[in-house]
Amino acid sequence: MVILIISPEAWGVNHVSKHHYAIELSNRNNIVYFLNPPSIGGRGHRILRSSSNNRLFIIENPLIFRGLNHVPISIGKYFQRMFAKQILRDILHRVDIVWSFDPYRFQFMPVFQANLNIYHAVDVHKTEVELNIADNSDLLFASSDRILDKFTTIEKPKFKINHGLAEYFLNKKHNNIPFIKNPERINVGYVGNLHYSFLDVSTLKEIIVKNQNIDFYFIGPFDKSNLSQRINDYNFIKFLRSRINVYLLGSIPSTHLPDYLSQCDLFLMCYSGDKNIAELANPHKILEFLSFGKVVVSHYIDEYRNMRDIIEMVDNNELLPSAFQRVVENLDHYNSDHKSNKRIMYARANTYSKQIEKIENIISDLSIF
């Protein structure tokens, strides 16, 4: 099977759901082409073989035209057909499935002449063209109820598919990377882009300042990265660098994350989930945290609203500092074997392999491929 994945985030060190689906699909003996977003000043179309899997290829392409989503539909379709032909010439394969996570490009997926066109919404996109790509798909997936509700007017088969967990998070043999500075202290793990627009900076600062006897380890980009080219808050990075109980580890390859997360005592999430409910309804990294069984202190996450037994979440971010304090003062209770096992079992039930099996069963039941 030849699968073309269209991603709004480029291939790189930091992996989110699009990258993990590409890896898992290629591991299942499919030939997978991962189409990066257009790059400004690129060197033309290039296809690069993944260094870790000879069935996974990365397609780089330059930004040629801006504003195609603002031209008449007939013109937009013409350019999409032209770009698709160029990509197909480079691939030298007939594409069986187009699997798009990007509503801003190739809303008319049939231009690739594949047997099956899937639109998979794992993020909230505030654009009208998203309804176009949904309407031109054969099958719709979304990672949360909130996102799925956007497509009630689209008369296509649609299903909620939870985020997935990469299999290597289940490997209990971790490399002993000595990054913990003070093993006798409580060590908090935080993973994510520190320039993410929904980061609740003021609350995060409050938690750090009020807990100077606790160390915070931040894993993820604090400069430009393959996930974002925007730098939103230099002052926040400056603040983090100034705190003696904060350590910025930067981007770490996804396959190495377990080596770090396994050494943390608890995990913290601090986005504006109480205000941006749909946008933050199901963060990808939750499953990665849960796979270690350690307690997660978090903002409100709508998809886990009825699973308070595996996540310590607050409905209002004003309560997050006190919730964090309560957990660290009773850490043995929150990290008990009973609670830990429930978290691990939930994570294991949602691996990418299991999500792809669900999707394969859906496609088989619908007889659309």
PDB file of N, CA and C in Angstrom, residues 244-326:
ATOM      1  N   ILE A 244      16.692  29.085  39.440  1.00  0.00           N
ATOM      2  CA  ILE A 244      17.670  28.045  39.769  1.00  0.00           C
ATOM      3  C   ILE A 244      17.034  26.663  39.858  1.00  0.00           C
ATOM      4  N   ASN A 245      15.716  26.584  39.912  1.00  0.00           N
ATOM      5  CA  ASN A 245      15.031  25.286  39.982  1.00  0.00           C
ATOM      6  C   ASN A 245      14.409  24.886  38.646  1.00  0.00           C
ATOM      7  N   VAL A 246      14.846  25.545  37.562  1.00  0.00           N
ATOM      8  CA  VAL A 246      14.326  25.247  36.216  1.00  0.00           C
ATOM      9  C   VAL A 246      15.482  24.828  35.311  1.00  0.00           C
ATOM     10  N   TYR A 247      15.247  23.772  34.524  1.00  0.00           N
ATOM     11  CA  TYR A 247      16.254  23.271  33.584  1.00  0.00           C
ATOM     12  C   TYR A 247      15.619  23.126  32.208  1.00  0.00           C
ATOM     13  N   LEU A 248      16.170  23.813  31.237  1.00  0.00           N
ATOM     14  CA  LEU A 248      15.681  23.747  29.863  1.00  0.00           C
ATOM     15  C   LEU A 248      16.509  22.718  29.097  1.00  0.00           C
ATOM     16  N   LEU A 249      15.883  21.613  28.728  1.00  0.00           N
ATOM     17  CA  LEU A 249      16.600  20.538  28.033  1.00  0.00           C
ATOM     18  C   LEU A 249      16.510  20.657  26.524  1.00  0.00           C
ATOM     19  N   GLY A 250      15.610  21.505  26.032  1.00  0.00           N
ATOM     20  CA  GLY A 250      15.462  21.679  24.581  1.00  0.00           C
ATOM     21  C   GLY A 250      14.783  20.494  23.925  1.00  0.00           C
ATOM     22  N   SER A 251      14.842  20.453  22.602  1.00  0.00           N
ATOM     23  CA  SER A 251      14.213  19.378  21.833  1.00  0.00           C
ATOM     24  C   SER A 251      14.998  18.084  22.014  1.00  0.00           C
ATOM     25  N   ILE A 252      14.267  17.017  22.224  1.00  0.00           N
ATOM     26  CA  ILE A 252      14.855  15.685  22.377  1.00  0.00           C
ATOM     27  C   ILE A 252      14.153  14.757  21.402  1.00  0.00           C
ATOM     28  N   PRO A 253      14.889  13.946  20.637  1.00  0.00           N
ATOM     29  CA  PRO A 253      14.224  13.019  19.716  1.00  0.00           C
ATOM     30  C   PRO A 253      13.153  12.208  20.429  1.00  0.00           C
ATOM     31  N   SER A 254      12.024  12.047  19.762  1.00  0.00           N
ATOM     32  CA  SER A 254      10.883  11.396  20.388  1.00  0.00           C
ATOM     33  C   SER A 254      11.220  10.021  20.929  1.00  0.00           C
ATOM     34  N   THR A 255      12.067   9.280  20.212  1.00  0.00           N
ATOM     35  CA  THR A 255      12.420   7.931  20.657  1.00  0.00           C
ATOM     36  C   THR A 255      13.227   7.933  21.950  1.00  0.00           C
ATOM     37  N   HIS A 256      13.833   9.070  22.299  1.00  0.00           N
ATOM     38  CA  HIS A 256      14.618   9.166  23.523  1.00  0.00           C
ATOM     39  C   HIS A 256      13.809   9.719  24.694  1.00  0.00           C
ATOM     40  N   LEU A 257      12.603  10.204  24.426  1.00  0.00           N
ATOM     41  CA  LEU A 257      11.791  10.785  25.495  1.00  0.00           C
ATOM     42  C   LEU A 257      11.583   9.843  26.680  1.00  0.00           C
ATOM     43  N   PRO A 258      11.309   8.542  26.444  1.00  0.00           N
ATOM     44  CA  PRO A 258      11.113   7.658  27.596  1.00  0.00           C
ATOM     45  C   PRO A 258      12.294   7.624  28.556  1.00  0.00           C
ATOM     46  N   ASP A 259      13.511   7.788  28.032  1.00  0.00           N
ATOM     47  CA  ASP A 259      14.694   7.772  28.897  1.00  0.00           C
ATOM     48  C   ASP A 259      14.655   8.918  29.907  1.00  0.00           C
ATOM     49  N   TYR A 260      14.010  10.011  29.519  1.00  0.00           N
ATOM     50  CA  TYR A 260      13.922  11.186  30.393  1.00  0.00           C
ATOM     51  C   TYR A 260      12.667  11.134  31.262  1.00  0.00           C
ATOM     52  N   LEU A 261      11.532  10.865  30.644  1.00  0.00           N
ATOM     53  CA  LEU A 261      10.271  10.908  31.384  1.00  0.00           C
ATOM     54  C   LEU A 261      10.218   9.854  32.477  1.00  0.00           C
ATOM     55  N   SER A 262      10.904   8.732  32.277  1.00  0.00           N
ATOM     56  CA  SER A 262      10.880   7.661  33.268  1.00  0.00           C
ATOM     57  C   SER A 262      11.509   8.085  34.591  1.00  0.00           C
ATOM     58  N   GLN A 263      12.302   9.144  34.581  1.00  0.00           N
ATOM     59  CA  GLN A 263      13.001   9.585  35.789  1.00  0.00           C
ATOM     60  C   GLN A 263      12.273  10.717  36.523  1.00  0.00           C
ATOM     61  N   CYS A 264      11.140  11.158  35.975  1.00  0.00           N
ATOM     62  CA  CYS A 264      10.375  12.234  36.611  1.00  0.00           C
ATOM     63  C   CYS A 264       9.427  11.661  37.664  1.00  0.00           C
ATOM     64  N   ASP A 265       9.103  12.480  38.666  1.00  0.00           N
ATOM     65  CA  ASP A 265       8.191  12.059  39.737  1.00  0.00           C
ATOM     66  C   ASP A 265       6.738  12.390  39.423  1.00  0.00           C
ATOM     67  N   LEU A 266       6.518  13.416  38.639  1.00  0.00           N
ATOM     68  CA  LEU A 266       5.180  13.787  38.189  1.00  0.00           C
ATOM     69  C   LEU A 266       5.303  14.674  36.968  1.00  0.00           C
ATOM     70  N   PHE A 267       4.160  14.900  36.313  1.00  0.00           N
ATOM     71  CA  PHE A 267       4.147  15.701  35.090  1.00  0.00           C
ATOM     72  C   PHE A 267       3.166  16.854  35.241  1.00  0.00           C
ATOM     73  N   LEU A 268       3.487  17.947  34.566  1.00  0.00           N
ATOM     74  CA  LEU A 268       2.670  19.155  34.641  1.00  0.00           C
ATOM     75  C   LEU A 268       2.256  19.587  33.245  1.00  0.00           C
ATOM     76  N   MET A 269       0.973  19.953  33.110  1.00  0.00           N
ATOM     77  CA  MET A 269       0.474  20.585  31.893  1.00  0.00           C
ATOM     78  C   MET A 269      -0.186  21.890  32.290  1.00  0.00           C
ATOM     79  N   CYS A 270       0.117  22.953  31.547  1.00  0.00           N
ATOM     80  CA  CYS A 270      -0.359  24.272  31.962  1.00  0.00           C
ATOM     81  C   CYS A 270      -0.741  25.114  30.740  1.00  0.00           C
ATOM     82  N   TYR A 271      -1.777  24.672  30.026  1.00  0.00           N
ATOM     83  CA  TYR A 271      -2.326  25.446  28.920  1.00  0.00           C
ATOM     84  C   TYR A 271      -3.627  26.101  29.367  1.00  0.00           C
ATOM     85  N   SER A 272      -4.144  26.969  28.537  1.00  0.00           N
ATOM     86  CA  SER A 272      -5.391  27.676  28.871  1.00  0.00           C
ATOM     87  C   SER A 272      -6.605  26.815  28.528  1.00  0.00           C
ATOM     88  N   GLY A 273      -6.633  25.613  29.090  1.00  0.00           N
ATOM     89  CA  GLY A 273      -7.698  24.664  28.786  1.00  0.00           C
ATOM     90  C   GLY A 273      -9.052  25.076  29.304  1.00  0.00           C
ATOM     91  N   ASP A 274      -9.089  25.932  30.311  1.00  0.00           N
ATOM     92  CA  ASP A 274     -10.367  26.390  30.835  1.00  0.00           C
ATOM     93  C   ASP A 274     -11.010  27.433  29.938  1.00  0.00           C
ATOM     94  N   LYS A 275     -10.199  28.093  29.098  1.00  0.00           N
ATOM     95  CA  LYS A 275     -10.717  29.135  28.207  1.00  0.00           C
ATOM     96  C   LYS A 275     -10.784  28.659  26.753  1.00  0.00           C
ATOM     97  N   ASN A 276      -9.856  27.848  26.346  1.00  0.00           N
ATOM     98  CA  ASN A 276      -9.804  27.340  24.964  1.00  0.00           C
ATOM     99  C   ASN A 276     -10.095  25.841  24.986  1.00  0.00           C
ATOM    100  N   ILE A 277     -11.340  25.534  25.281  1.00  0.00           N
ATOM    101  CA  ILE A 277     -11.718  24.146  25.551  1.00  0.00           C
ATOM    102  C   ILE A 277     -11.568  23.269  24.316  1.00  0.00           C
ATOM    103  N   ALA A 278     -12.055  23.742  23.177  1.00  0.00           N
ATOM    104  CA  ALA A 278     -11.997  22.920  21.962  1.00  0.00           C
ATOM    105  C   ALA A 278     -10.562  22.724  21.490  1.00  0.00           C
ATOM    106  N   GLU A 279      -9.785  23.800  21.518  1.00  0.00           N
ATOM    107  CA  GLU A 279      -8.412  23.736  21.024  1.00  0.00           C
ATOM    108  C   GLU A 279      -7.539  22.792  21.859  1.00  0.00           C
ATOM    109  N   LEU A 280      -7.870  22.645  23.127  1.00  0.00           N
ATOM    110  CA  LEU A 280      -7.042  21.851  24.040  1.00  0.00           C
ATOM    111  C   LEU A 280      -7.811  20.657  24.584  1.00  0.00           C
ATOM    112  N   ALA A 281      -8.741  20.161  23.781  1.00  0.00           N
ATOM    113  CA  ALA A 281      -9.630  19.100  24.247  1.00  0.00           C
ATOM    114  C   ALA A 281      -8.943  17.762  24.409  1.00  0.00           C
ATOM    115  N   ASN A 282      -7.782  17.566  23.737  1.00  0.00           N
ATOM    116  CA  ASN A 282      -7.130  16.258  23.821  1.00  0.00           C
ATOM    117  C   ASN A 282      -5.658  16.373  23.431  1.00  0.00           C
ATOM    118  N   PRO A 283      -4.813  16.924  24.291  1.00  0.00           N
ATOM    119  CA  PRO A 283      -3.387  17.046  23.952  1.00  0.00           C
ATOM    120  C   PRO A 283      -2.736  15.683  23.737  1.00  0.00           C
ATOM    121  N   HIS A 284      -1.872  15.646  22.758  1.00  0.00           N
ATOM    122  CA  HIS A 284      -1.233  14.396  22.360  1.00  0.00           C
ATOM    123  C   HIS A 284      -0.359  13.800  23.463  1.00  0.00           C
ATOM    124  N   LYS A 285       0.341  14.647  24.224  1.00  0.00           N
ATOM    125  CA  LYS A 285       1.353  14.154  25.162  1.00  0.00           C
ATOM    126  C   LYS A 285       0.767  13.483  26.398  1.00  0.00           C
ATOM    127  N   ILE A 286      -0.551  13.615  26.637  1.00  0.00           N
ATOM    128  CA  ILE A 286      -1.158  13.009  27.820  1.00  0.00           C
ATOM    129  C   ILE A 286      -0.871  11.511  27.889  1.00  0.00           C
ATOM    130  N   LEU A 287      -1.047  10.810  26.769  1.00  0.00           N
ATOM    131  CA  LEU A 287      -0.839   9.364  26.760  1.00  0.00           C
ATOM    132  C   LEU A 287       0.615   9.011  27.066  1.00  0.00           C
ATOM    133  N   GLU A 288       1.538   9.834  26.606  1.00  0.00           N
ATOM    134  CA  GLU A 288       2.950   9.584  26.885  1.00  0.00           C
ATOM    135  C   GLU A 288       3.218   9.686  28.385  1.00  0.00           C
ATOM    136  N   PHE A 289       2.619  10.683  29.032  1.00  0.00           N
ATOM    137  CA  PHE A 289       2.774  10.822  30.477  1.00  0.00           C
ATOM    138  C   PHE A 289       2.141   9.631  31.205  1.00  0.00           C
ATOM    139  N   LEU A 290       0.925   9.283  30.826  1.00  0.00           N
ATOM    140  CA  LEU A 290       0.204   8.217  31.514  1.00  0.00           C
ATOM    141  C   LEU A 290       0.919   6.879  31.402  1.00  0.00           C
ATOM    142  N   SER A 291       1.665   6.682  30.314  1.00  0.00           N
ATOM    143  CA  SER A 291       2.332   5.391  30.103  1.00  0.00           C
ATOM    144  C   SER A 291       3.361   5.081  31.187  1.00  0.00           C
ATOM    145  N   PHE A 292       3.809   6.086  31.943  1.00  0.00           N
ATOM    146  CA  PHE A 292       4.774   5.866  33.023  1.00  0.00           C
ATOM    147  C   PHE A 292       4.088   5.703  34.375  1.00  0.00           C
ATOM    148  N   GLY A 293       2.778   5.905  34.408  1.00  0.00           N
ATOM    149  CA  GLY A 293       2.023   5.692  35.632  1.00  0.00           C
ATOM    150  C   GLY A 293       2.109   6.814  36.639  1.00  0.00           C
ATOM    151  N   LYS A 294       2.946   7.819  36.372  1.00  0.00           N
ATOM    152  CA  LYS A 294       3.106   8.923  37.323  1.00  0.00           C
ATOM    153  C   LYS A 294       1.935   9.901  37.204  1.00  0.00           C
ATOM    154  N   VAL A 295       1.672  10.608  38.285  1.00  0.00           N
ATOM    155  CA  VAL A 295       0.544  11.525  38.326  1.00  0.00           C
ATOM    156  C   VAL A 295       0.765  12.702  37.365  1.00  0.00           C
ATOM    157  N   VAL A 296      -0.310  13.127  36.736  1.00  0.00           N
ATOM    158  CA  VAL A 296      -0.300  14.275  35.829  1.00  0.00           C
ATOM    159  C   VAL A 296      -1.196  15.355  36.433  1.00  0.00           C
ATOM    160  N   VAL A 297      -0.628  16.535  36.682  1.00  0.00           N
ATOM    161  CA  VAL A 297      -1.398  17.687  37.153  1.00  0.00           C
ATOM    162  C   VAL A 297      -1.645  18.582  35.951  1.00  0.00           C
ATOM    163  N   SER A 298      -2.911  18.897  35.708  1.00  0.00           N
ATOM    164  CA  SER A 298      -3.219  19.516  34.416  1.00  0.00           C
ATOM    165  C   SER A 298      -4.366  20.517  34.482  1.00  0.00           C
ATOM    166  N   HIS A 299      -4.366  21.390  33.494  1.00  0.00           N
ATOM    167  CA  HIS A 299      -5.517  22.225  33.189  1.00  0.00           C
ATOM    168  C   HIS A 299      -6.685  21.341  32.760  1.00  0.00           C
ATOM    169  N   TYR A 300      -7.835  21.927  32.505  1.00  0.00           N
ATOM    170  CA  TYR A 300      -9.015  21.159  32.079  1.00  0.00           C
ATOM    171  C   TYR A 300      -8.797  20.582  30.679  1.00  0.00           C
ATOM    172  N   ILE A 301      -9.073  19.278  30.549  1.00  0.00           N
ATOM    173  CA  ILE A 301      -8.960  18.581  29.262  1.00  0.00           C
ATOM    174  C   ILE A 301     -10.292  17.887  29.012  1.00  0.00           C
ATOM    175  N   ASP A 302     -11.017  18.347  28.029  1.00  0.00           N
ATOM    176  CA  ASP A 302     -12.400  17.927  27.845  1.00  0.00           C
ATOM    177  C   ASP A 302     -12.548  16.424  27.608  1.00  0.00           C
ATOM    178  N   GLU A 303     -11.646  15.827  26.848  1.00  0.00           N
ATOM    179  CA  GLU A 303     -11.749  14.391  26.553  1.00  0.00           C
ATOM    180  C   GLU A 303     -11.539  13.532  27.796  1.00  0.00           C
ATOM    181  N   TYR A 304     -10.950  14.095  28.837  1.00  0.00           N
ATOM    182  CA  TYR A 304     -10.705  13.346  30.072  1.00  0.00           C
ATOM    183  C   TYR A 304     -11.591  13.833  31.209  1.00  0.00           C
ATOM    184  N   ARG A 305     -12.673  14.516  30.858  1.00  0.00           N
ATOM    185  CA  ARG A 305     -13.534  15.117  31.875  1.00  0.00           C
ATOM    186  C   ARG A 305     -14.147  14.074  32.813  1.00  0.00           C
ATOM    187  N   ASN A 306     -14.335  12.859  32.311  1.00  0.00           N
ATOM    188  CA  ASN A 306     -14.913  11.792  33.137  1.00  0.00           C
ATOM    189  C   ASN A 306     -13.866  10.774  33.581  1.00  0.00           C
ATOM    190  N   MET A 307     -12.589  11.159  33.512  1.00  0.00           N
ATOM    191  CA  MET A 307     -11.498  10.261  33.906  1.00  0.00           C
ATOM    192  C   MET A 307     -10.604  10.934  34.945  1.00  0.00           C
ATOM    193  N   ARG A 308     -11.235  11.506  35.941  1.00  0.00           N
ATOM    194  CA  ARG A 308     -10.485  12.212  36.993  1.00  0.00           C
ATOM    195  C   ARG A 308      -9.676  11.260  37.857  1.00  0.00           C
ATOM    196  N   ASP A 309      -9.901   9.962  37.689  1.00  0.00           N
ATOM    197  CA  ASP A 309      -9.134   9.003  38.474  1.00  0.00           C
ATOM    198  C   ASP A 309      -7.742   8.766  37.903  1.00  0.00           C
ATOM    199  N   ILE A 310      -7.510   9.194  36.638  1.00  0.00           N
ATOM    200  CA  ILE A 310      -6.174   8.997  36.062  1.00  0.00           C
ATOM    201  C   ILE A 310      -5.447  10.317  35.797  1.00  0.00           C
ATOM    202  N   ILE A 311      -6.160  11.448  35.872  1.00  0.00           N
ATOM    203  CA  ILE A 311      -5.528  12.762  35.707  1.00  0.00           C
ATOM    204  C   ILE A 311      -6.040  13.696  36.791  1.00  0.00           C
ATOM    205  N   GLU A 312      -5.139  14.425  37.431  1.00  0.00           N
ATOM    206  CA  GLU A 312      -5.521  15.425  38.431  1.00  0.00           C
ATOM    207  C   GLU A 312      -5.685  16.758  37.714  1.00  0.00           C
ATOM    208  N   MET A 313      -6.889  17.016  37.233  1.00  0.00           N
ATOM    209  CA  MET A 313      -7.130  18.241  36.461  1.00  0.00           C
ATOM    210  C   MET A 313      -8.017  19.204  37.234  1.00  0.00           C
ATOM    211  N   VAL A 314      -7.920  20.470  36.866  1.00  0.00           N
ATOM    212  CA  VAL A 314      -8.770  21.504  37.448  1.00  0.00           C
ATOM    213  C   VAL A 314      -9.680  22.058  36.363  1.00  0.00           C
ATOM    214  N   ASP A 315     -10.843  22.543  36.766  1.00  0.00           N
ATOM    215  CA  ASP A 315     -11.769  23.131  35.805  1.00  0.00           C
ATOM    216  C   ASP A 315     -11.429  24.585  35.510  1.00  0.00           C
ATOM    217  N   ASN A 316     -10.706  25.218  36.417  1.00  0.00           N
ATOM    218  CA  ASN A 316     -10.317  26.615  36.269  1.00  0.00           C
ATOM    219  C   ASN A 316      -8.829  26.727  36.585  1.00  0.00           C
ATOM    220  N   ASN A 317      -8.089  27.386  35.715  1.00  0.00           N
ATOM    221  CA  ASN A 317      -6.638  27.466  35.901  1.00  0.00           C
ATOM    222  C   ASN A 317      -6.214  28.209  37.156  1.00  0.00           C
ATOM    223  N   GLU A 318      -7.111  29.004  37.727  1.00  0.00           N
ATOM    224  CA  GLU A 318      -6.780  29.670  38.985  1.00  0.00           C
ATOM    225  C   GLU A 318      -6.537  28.660  40.100  1.00  0.00           C
ATOM    226  N   LEU A 319      -7.092  27.459  39.932  1.00  0.00           N
ATOM    227  CA  LEU A 319      -6.959  26.416  40.947  1.00  0.00           C
ATOM    228  C   LEU A 319      -5.735  25.530  40.712  1.00  0.00           C
ATOM    229  N   LEU A 320      -5.037  25.729  39.597  1.00  0.00           N
ATOM    230  CA  LEU A 320      -3.939  24.841  39.254  1.00  0.00           C
ATOM    231  C   LEU A 320      -2.773  24.914  40.250  1.00  0.00           C
ATOM    232  N   PRO A 321      -2.344  26.094  40.699  1.00  0.00           N
ATOM    233  CA  PRO A 321      -1.240  26.132  41.682  1.00  0.00           C
ATOM    234  C   PRO A 321      -1.571  25.381  42.969  1.00  0.00           C
ATOM    235  N   SER A 322      -2.796  25.512  43.475  1.00  0.00           N
ATOM    236  CA  SER A 322      -3.157  24.814  44.711  1.00  0.00           C
ATOM    237  C   SER A 322      -3.284  23.315  44.475  1.00  0.00           C
ATOM    238  N   ALA A 323      -3.781  22.918  43.303  1.00  0.00           N
ATOM    239  CA  ALA A 323      -3.860  21.490  42.970  1.00  0.00           C
ATOM    240  C   ALA A 323      -2.459  20.884  42.889  1.00  0.00           C
ATOM    241  N   PHE A 324      -1.539  21.622  42.292  1.00  0.00           N
ATOM    242  CA  PHE A 324      -0.152  21.159  42.206  1.00  0.00           C
ATOM    243  C   PHE A 324       0.425  20.991  43.619  1.00  0.00           C
ATOM    244  N   GLN A 325       0.163  21.956  44.486  1.00  0.00           N
ATOM    245  CA  GLN A 325       0.663  21.891  45.858  1.00  0.00           C
ATOM    246  C   GLN A 325       0.098  20.678  46.590  1.00  0.00           C
ATOM    247  N   ARG A 326      -1.188  20.425  46.406  1.00  0.00           N
ATOM    248  CA  ARG A 326      -1.827  19.284  47.060  1.00  0.00           C
ATOM    249  C   ARG A 326      -1.190  17.963  46.620  1.00  0.00           C
TER     250      ARG A 326
END
